[in-house]
Coordinates of C-alpha atoms and ligand atoms in Angstrom, one line a residue:
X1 CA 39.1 4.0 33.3
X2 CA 36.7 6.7 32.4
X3 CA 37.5 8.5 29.1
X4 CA 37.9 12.3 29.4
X5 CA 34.7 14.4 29.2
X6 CA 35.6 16.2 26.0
X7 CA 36.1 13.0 24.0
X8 CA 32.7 12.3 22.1
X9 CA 31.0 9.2 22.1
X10 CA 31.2 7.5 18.3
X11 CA 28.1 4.8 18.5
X12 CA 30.0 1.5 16.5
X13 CA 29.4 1.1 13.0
X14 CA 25.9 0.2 12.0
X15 CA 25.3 -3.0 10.5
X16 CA 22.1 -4.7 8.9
X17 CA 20.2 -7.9 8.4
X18 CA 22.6 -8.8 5.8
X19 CA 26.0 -7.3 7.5
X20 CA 26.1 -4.4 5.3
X21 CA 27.4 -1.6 7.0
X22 CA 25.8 2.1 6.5
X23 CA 28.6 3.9 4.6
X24 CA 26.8 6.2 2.3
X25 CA 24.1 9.4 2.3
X26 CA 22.1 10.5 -0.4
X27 CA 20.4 13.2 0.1
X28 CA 17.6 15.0 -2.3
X29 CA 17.3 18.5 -1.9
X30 CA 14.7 19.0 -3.7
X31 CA 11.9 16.9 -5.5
X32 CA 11.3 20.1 -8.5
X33 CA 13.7 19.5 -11.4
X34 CA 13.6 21.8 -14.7
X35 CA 14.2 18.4 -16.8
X36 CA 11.2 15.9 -17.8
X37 CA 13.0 13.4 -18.4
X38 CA 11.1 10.5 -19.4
X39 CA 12.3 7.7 -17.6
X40 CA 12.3 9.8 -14.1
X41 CA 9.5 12.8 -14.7
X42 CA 7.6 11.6 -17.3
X43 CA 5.7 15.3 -18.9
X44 CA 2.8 13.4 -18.8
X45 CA 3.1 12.6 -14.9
X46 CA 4.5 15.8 -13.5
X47 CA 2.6 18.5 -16.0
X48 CA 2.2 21.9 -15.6
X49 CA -0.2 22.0 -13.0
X50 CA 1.8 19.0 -10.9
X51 CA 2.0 19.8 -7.2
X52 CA 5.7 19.7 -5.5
X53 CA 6.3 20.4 -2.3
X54 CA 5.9 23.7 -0.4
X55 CA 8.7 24.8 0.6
X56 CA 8.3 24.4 4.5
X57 CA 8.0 20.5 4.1
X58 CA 11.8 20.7 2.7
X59 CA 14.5 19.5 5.1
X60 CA 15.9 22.8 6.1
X61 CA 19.8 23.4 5.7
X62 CA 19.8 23.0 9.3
X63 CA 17.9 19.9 9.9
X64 CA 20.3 18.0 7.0
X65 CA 22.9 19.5 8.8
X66 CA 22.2 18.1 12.1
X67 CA 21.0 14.4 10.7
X68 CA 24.3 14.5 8.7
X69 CA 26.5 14.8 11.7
X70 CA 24.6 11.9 13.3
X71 CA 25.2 9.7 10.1
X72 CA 28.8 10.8 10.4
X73 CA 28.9 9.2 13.8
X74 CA 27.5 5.6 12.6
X75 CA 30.1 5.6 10.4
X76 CA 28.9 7.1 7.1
X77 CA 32.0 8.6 5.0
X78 CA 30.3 9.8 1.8
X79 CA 27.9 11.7 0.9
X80 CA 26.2 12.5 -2.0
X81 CA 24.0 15.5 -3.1
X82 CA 21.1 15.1 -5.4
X83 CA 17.1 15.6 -6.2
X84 CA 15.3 16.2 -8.3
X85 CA 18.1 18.9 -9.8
X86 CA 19.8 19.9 -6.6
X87 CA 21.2 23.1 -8.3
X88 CA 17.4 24.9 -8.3
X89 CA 17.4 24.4 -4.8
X90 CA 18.1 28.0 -3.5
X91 CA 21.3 28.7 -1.8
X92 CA 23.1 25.3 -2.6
X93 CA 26.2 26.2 -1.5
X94 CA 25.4 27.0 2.0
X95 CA 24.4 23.7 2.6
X96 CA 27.5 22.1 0.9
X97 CA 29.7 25.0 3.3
X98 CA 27.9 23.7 6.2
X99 CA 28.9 20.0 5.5
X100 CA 32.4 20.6 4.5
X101 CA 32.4 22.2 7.7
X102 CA 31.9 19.1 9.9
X103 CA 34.6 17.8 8.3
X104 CA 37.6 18.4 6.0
X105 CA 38.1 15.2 4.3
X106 CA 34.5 14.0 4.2
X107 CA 33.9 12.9 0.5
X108 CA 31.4 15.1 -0.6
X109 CA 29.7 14.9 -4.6
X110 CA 27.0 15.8 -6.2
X111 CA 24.9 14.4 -8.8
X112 CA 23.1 17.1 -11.3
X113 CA 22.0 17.3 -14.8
X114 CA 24.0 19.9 -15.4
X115 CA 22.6 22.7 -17.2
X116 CA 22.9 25.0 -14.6
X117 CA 26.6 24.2 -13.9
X118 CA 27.7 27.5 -16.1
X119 CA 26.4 29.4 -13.5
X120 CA 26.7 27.7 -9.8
X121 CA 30.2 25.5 -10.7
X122 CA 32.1 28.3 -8.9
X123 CA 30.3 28.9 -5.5
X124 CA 29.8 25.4 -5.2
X125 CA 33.4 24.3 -5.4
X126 CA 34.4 27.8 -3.5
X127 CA 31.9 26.5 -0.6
X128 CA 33.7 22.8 -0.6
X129 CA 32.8 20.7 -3.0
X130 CA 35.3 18.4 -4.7
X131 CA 33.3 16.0 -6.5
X132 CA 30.3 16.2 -9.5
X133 CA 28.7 13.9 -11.5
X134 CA 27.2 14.9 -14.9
X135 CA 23.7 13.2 -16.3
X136 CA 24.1 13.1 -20.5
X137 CA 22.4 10.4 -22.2
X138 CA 23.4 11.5 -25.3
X139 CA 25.1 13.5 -27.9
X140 CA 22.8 13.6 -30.4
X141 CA 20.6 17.3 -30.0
X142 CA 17.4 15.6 -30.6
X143 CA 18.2 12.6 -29.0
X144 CA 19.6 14.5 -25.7
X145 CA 16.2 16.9 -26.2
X146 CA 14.0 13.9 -26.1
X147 CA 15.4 12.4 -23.4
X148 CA 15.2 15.5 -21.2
X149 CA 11.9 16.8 -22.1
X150 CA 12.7 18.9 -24.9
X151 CA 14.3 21.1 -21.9
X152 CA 17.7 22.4 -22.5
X153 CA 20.3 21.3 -25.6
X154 CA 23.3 19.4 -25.2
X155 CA 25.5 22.5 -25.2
X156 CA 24.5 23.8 -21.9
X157 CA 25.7 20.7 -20.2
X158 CA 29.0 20.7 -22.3
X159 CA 29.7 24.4 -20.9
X160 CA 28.5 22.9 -17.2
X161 CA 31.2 19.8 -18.0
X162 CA 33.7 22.8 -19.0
X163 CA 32.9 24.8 -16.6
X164 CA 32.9 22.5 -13.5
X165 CA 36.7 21.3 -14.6
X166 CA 37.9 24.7 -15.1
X167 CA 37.0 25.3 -10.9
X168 CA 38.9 21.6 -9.9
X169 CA 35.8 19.2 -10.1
X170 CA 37.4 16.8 -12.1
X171 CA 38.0 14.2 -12.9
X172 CA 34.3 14.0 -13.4
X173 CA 31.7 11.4 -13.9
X174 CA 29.2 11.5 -16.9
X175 CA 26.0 9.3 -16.0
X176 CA 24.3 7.8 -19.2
X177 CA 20.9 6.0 -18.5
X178 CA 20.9 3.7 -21.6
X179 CA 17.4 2.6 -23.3
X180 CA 17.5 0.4 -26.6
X181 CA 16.0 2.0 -29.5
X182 CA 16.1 5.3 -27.6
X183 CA 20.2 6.6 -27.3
X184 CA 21.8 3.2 -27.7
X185 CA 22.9 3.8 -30.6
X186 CA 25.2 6.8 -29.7
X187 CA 27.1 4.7 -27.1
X188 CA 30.1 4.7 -29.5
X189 CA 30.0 8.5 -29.9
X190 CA 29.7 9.2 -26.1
X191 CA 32.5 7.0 -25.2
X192 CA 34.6 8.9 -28.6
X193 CA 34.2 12.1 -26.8
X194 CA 35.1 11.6 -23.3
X195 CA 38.3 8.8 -24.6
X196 CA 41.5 10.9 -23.0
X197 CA 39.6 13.4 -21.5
X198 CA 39.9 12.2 -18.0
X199 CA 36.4 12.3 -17.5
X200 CA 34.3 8.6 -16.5
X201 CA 31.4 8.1 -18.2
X202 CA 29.5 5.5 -16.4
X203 CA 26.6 3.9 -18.3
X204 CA 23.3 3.0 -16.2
X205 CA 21.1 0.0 -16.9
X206 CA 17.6 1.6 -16.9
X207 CA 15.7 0.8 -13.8
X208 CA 11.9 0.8 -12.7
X209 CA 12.6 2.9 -10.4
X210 CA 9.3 4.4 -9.2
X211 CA 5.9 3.5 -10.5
X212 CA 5.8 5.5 -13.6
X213 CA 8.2 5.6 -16.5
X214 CA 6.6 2.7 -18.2
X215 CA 9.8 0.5 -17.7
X216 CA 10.5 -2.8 -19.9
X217 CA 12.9 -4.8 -20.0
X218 CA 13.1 -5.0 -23.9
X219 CA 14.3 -1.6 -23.4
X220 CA 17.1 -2.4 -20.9
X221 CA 20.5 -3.0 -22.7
X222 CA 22.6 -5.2 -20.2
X223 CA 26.3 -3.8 -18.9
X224 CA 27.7 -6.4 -21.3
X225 CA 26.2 -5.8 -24.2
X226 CA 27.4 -1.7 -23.8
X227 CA 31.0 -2.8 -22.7
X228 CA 30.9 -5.1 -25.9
X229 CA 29.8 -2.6 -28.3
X230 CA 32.1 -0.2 -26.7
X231 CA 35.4 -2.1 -26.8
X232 CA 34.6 -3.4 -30.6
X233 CA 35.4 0.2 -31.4
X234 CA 38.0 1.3 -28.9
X235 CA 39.6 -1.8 -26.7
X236 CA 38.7 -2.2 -23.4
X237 CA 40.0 -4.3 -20.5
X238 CA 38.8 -5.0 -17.3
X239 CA 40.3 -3.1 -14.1
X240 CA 40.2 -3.6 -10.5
X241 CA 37.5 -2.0 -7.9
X242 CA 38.6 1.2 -6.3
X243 CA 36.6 -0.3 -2.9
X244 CA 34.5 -3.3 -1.9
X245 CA 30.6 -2.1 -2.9
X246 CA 31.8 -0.3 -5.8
X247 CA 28.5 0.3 -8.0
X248 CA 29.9 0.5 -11.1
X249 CA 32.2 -2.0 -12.6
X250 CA 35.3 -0.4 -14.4
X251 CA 37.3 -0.9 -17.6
X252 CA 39.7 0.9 -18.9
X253 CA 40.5 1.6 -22.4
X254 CA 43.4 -0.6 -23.7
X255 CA 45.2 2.5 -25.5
X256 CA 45.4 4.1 -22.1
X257 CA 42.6 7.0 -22.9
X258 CA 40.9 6.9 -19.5
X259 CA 38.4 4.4 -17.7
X260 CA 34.5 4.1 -18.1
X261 CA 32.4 2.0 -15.6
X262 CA 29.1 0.4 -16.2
X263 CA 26.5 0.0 -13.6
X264 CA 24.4 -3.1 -13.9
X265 CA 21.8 -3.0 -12.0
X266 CA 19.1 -5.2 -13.3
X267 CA 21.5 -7.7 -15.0
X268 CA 24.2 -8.3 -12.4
X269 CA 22.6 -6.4 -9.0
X270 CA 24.7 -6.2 -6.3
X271 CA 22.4 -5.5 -3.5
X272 CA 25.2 -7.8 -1.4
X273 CA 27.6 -4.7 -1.2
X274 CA 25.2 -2.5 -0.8
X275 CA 26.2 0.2 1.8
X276 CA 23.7 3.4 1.3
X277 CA 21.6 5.1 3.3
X278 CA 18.7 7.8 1.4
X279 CA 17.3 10.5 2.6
X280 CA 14.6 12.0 1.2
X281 CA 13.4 15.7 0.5
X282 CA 10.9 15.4 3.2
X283 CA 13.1 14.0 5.6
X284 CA 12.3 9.9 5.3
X285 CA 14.8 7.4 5.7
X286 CA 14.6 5.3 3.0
X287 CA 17.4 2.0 3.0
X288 CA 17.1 0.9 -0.4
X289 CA 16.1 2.9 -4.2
X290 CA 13.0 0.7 -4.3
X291 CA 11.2 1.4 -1.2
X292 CA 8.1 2.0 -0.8
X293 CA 8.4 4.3 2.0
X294 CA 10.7 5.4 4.6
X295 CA 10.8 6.5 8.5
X296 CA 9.7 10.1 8.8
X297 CA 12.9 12.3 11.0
X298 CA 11.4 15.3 10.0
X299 CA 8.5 15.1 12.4
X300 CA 10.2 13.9 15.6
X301 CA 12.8 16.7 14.9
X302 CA 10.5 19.4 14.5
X303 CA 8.8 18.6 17.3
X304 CA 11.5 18.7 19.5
X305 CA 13.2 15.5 19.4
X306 CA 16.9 15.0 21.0
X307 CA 19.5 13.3 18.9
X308 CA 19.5 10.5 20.9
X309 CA 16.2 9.8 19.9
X310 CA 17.2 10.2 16.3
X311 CA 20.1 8.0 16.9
X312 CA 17.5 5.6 18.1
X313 CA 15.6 5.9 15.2
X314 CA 18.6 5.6 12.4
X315 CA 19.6 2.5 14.3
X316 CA 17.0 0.8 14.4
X317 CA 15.9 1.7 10.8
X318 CA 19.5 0.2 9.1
X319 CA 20.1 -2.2 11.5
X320 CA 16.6 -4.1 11.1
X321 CA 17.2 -3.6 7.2
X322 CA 16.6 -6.6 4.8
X323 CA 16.6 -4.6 1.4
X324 CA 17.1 -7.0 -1.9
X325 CA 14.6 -5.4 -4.2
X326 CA 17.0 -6.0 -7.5
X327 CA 18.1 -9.4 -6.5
X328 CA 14.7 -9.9 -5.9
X329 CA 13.6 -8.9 -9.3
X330 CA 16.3 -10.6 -11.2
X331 CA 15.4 -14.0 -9.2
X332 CA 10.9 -13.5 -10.3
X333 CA 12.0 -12.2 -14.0
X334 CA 13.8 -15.9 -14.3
X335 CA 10.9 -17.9 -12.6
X336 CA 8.2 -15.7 -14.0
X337 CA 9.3 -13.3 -16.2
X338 CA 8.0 -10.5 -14.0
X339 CA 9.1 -8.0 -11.6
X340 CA 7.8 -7.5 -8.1
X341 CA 4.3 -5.5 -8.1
X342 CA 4.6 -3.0 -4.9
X343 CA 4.1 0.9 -4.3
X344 CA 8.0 2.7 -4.5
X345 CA 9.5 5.7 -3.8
X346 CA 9.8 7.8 -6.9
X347 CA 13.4 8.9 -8.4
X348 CA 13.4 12.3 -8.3
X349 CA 11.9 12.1 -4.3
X350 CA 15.6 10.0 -3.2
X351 CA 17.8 11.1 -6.0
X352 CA 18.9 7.4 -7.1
Ligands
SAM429 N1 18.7 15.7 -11.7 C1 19.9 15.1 -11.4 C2 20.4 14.3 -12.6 O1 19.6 14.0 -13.4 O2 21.6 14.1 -12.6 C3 20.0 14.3 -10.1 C4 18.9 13.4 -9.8 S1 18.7 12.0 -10.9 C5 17.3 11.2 -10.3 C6 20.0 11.0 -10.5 C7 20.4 10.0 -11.5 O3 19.4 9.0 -11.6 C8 20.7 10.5 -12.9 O4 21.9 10.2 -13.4 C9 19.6 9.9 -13.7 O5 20.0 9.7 -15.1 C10 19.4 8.6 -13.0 N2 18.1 7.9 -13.3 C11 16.9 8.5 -13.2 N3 15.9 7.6 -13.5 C12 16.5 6.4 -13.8 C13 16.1 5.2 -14.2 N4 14.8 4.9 -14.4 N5 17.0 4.2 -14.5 C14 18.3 4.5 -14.3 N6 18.8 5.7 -13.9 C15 17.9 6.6 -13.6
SF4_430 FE1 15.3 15.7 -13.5 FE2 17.4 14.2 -13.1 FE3 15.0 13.1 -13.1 FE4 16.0 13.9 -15.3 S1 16.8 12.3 -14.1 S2 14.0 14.4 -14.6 S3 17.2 15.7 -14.7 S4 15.7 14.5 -11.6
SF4_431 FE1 20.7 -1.5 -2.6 FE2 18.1 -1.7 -2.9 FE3 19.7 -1.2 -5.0 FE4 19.8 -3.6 -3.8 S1 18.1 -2.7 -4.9 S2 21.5 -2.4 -4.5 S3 19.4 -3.0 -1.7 S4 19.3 0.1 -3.3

């Protein structure tokens, strides 16, 4: 029997090499961010006069739009909004209206840095937003102003934490990239003062992402060193996934003060589970954080391309996908104490 006209076709979910299925979009909005922070935007790298992107080589609103709905089809059901900091790109909420508008229960977040939360916490939530996550490496002013650039203070982020709860974006998630000898030592004080706030602070093993924050391993503190340190001053016990693919891996404080998660990504990758999908400022496709490069769907859209054609290209792009980078690196840093030497995408161009 022939379906009815009116019912759309939904292409089957999209599996790769490994038979991971495509579940998740990021998508960087911008590649300018008003943070330097070190391990991301080094000042050094991206000075003064450092070129970004003219405008007109930015995905528009529409073209996101469009591509999302297609990603929707194969089967993606998150998707996550990010940069560079997303919140400098103009008219945020329009874009977050427009997805919300494909489709009500779509899980929609963001990932910002948070100092210019204060200001944009209301329209975005107002436009459809339901979920943030916070960057705050640390506590400490000087710390926190080192770690940004010697940007904006700790304060500013605090209001944007405050600010995005008051409007219904919590619980939220505070993302702390740890470094030893940089903000280790304020672990303890982070975890102190989001215990029983609801909030999740998830702690991030630094990555060499990119070619050019100088990454070392002496400086990478592993997930269970931080969970250690952690629970030796407020108990901690292991919990359960939410989902199969999880990044983070939870624990839950033993007094019943709320959860934190820690995301070990060099010690204990999980490229196995690993279900996301990037798109970058410019358009490319990129299948896994260490890329180094992507399929261009900017240029076949702007130059007229159906979306069956970009169907076509998606497909083929995830399903021919082999990805492994941090199983990869964790498998040469045993054998030869090194890490694979490629080009790859930069942070702030795919939003980790
Ligand atoms: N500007 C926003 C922010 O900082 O939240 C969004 C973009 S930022 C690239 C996304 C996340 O990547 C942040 O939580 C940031 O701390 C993290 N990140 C950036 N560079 C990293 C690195 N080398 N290792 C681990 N996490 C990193
Ligand atoms: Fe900007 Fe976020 Fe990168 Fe820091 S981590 S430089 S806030 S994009
Ligand atoms: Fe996914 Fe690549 Fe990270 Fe592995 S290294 S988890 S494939 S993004």
């Amino acid at each position: 029997m022939t379906p009815p006209e009116s019912q759309p076709t939904v292409a089957p979910a999209l599996t790769d090499q490994f038979a991971r299925p495509l579940r998740d979009l990021r998508i960087s909005v911008l590649d300018r961010c008003n943070y330097r922070c070190p391990y991301c935007m080094p000042t050094e790298v991206f000075g003064e006069k450092y070129q970004f992107l003219p405008r007109e080589k930015l995905l528009t609103f529409e073209e996101i739009e469009r591509l999302v709905r297609i990603f929707l089809d194969f089967g993606v059901e998150k998707i996550r909004i990010t940069g560079g900091e997303p919140l400098l790109r103009h008219g945020l909420q329009d874009l977050i209206g427009r997805l919300r508008a494909l489709d009500d229960r779509l899980d929609i977040a963001l990932t910002t840095n948070g100092s210019l939360l204060p200001k944009w916490a209301g329209s975005l939530a107002k436009a459809g937003l339901r979920r943030i996550t916070v960057s705050l490496d640390s506590l400490d002013p000087d710390i926190y102003h080192r770690m940004n650039g010697e940007r904006f203070g700790v304060e500013r982020v605090l209001e944007g934490i405050a600010a995005a709860e008051s409007v219904g974006l919590g619980p939220i998630k505070i993302n702390c990239v740890v470094q030893r000898g940089v903000n280790d030592d304020g672990l303890v004080d982070l975890a102190r003062h989001f215990h029983g706030t609801g909030h999740i602070l998830r702690f991030i093993e630094f990555m060499d992402v990119g070619t050019r924050n100088q990454w070392d391993l002496e400086q990478v503190v592993d997930a269970s060193e931080i969970v250690e340190r952690i629970g030796a001053e407020i108990p901690l016990e292991p919990a359960d996934p939410n989902y199969v693919g999880e990044v983070a891996t939870r624990w839950r404080y033993a007094d019943g003060g709320g959860e934190i998660g820690v995301i070990a990504s060099v010690s204990a990758p999980f490229c196995g589970d690993c279900t996301r999908a990037r798109l970058t400022t410019e358009g490319s496709l990129v299948t896994c954080l260490f890329a180094d490069g992507g399929v261009d769907l900017r240029a076949p859209m702007r130059a007229g391309a159906d979306d069956e054609a970009l169907r076509a290209a998606i497909s083929s792009t995830w399903t021919t996908r082999k990805d492994r980078y941090s199983e990869e690196r964790g498998e040469l840093l045993q054998v030869e104490g090194t890490t694979p030497s490629r080009e790859r995408v930069e942070m702030y161009q795919i939003g980790g």
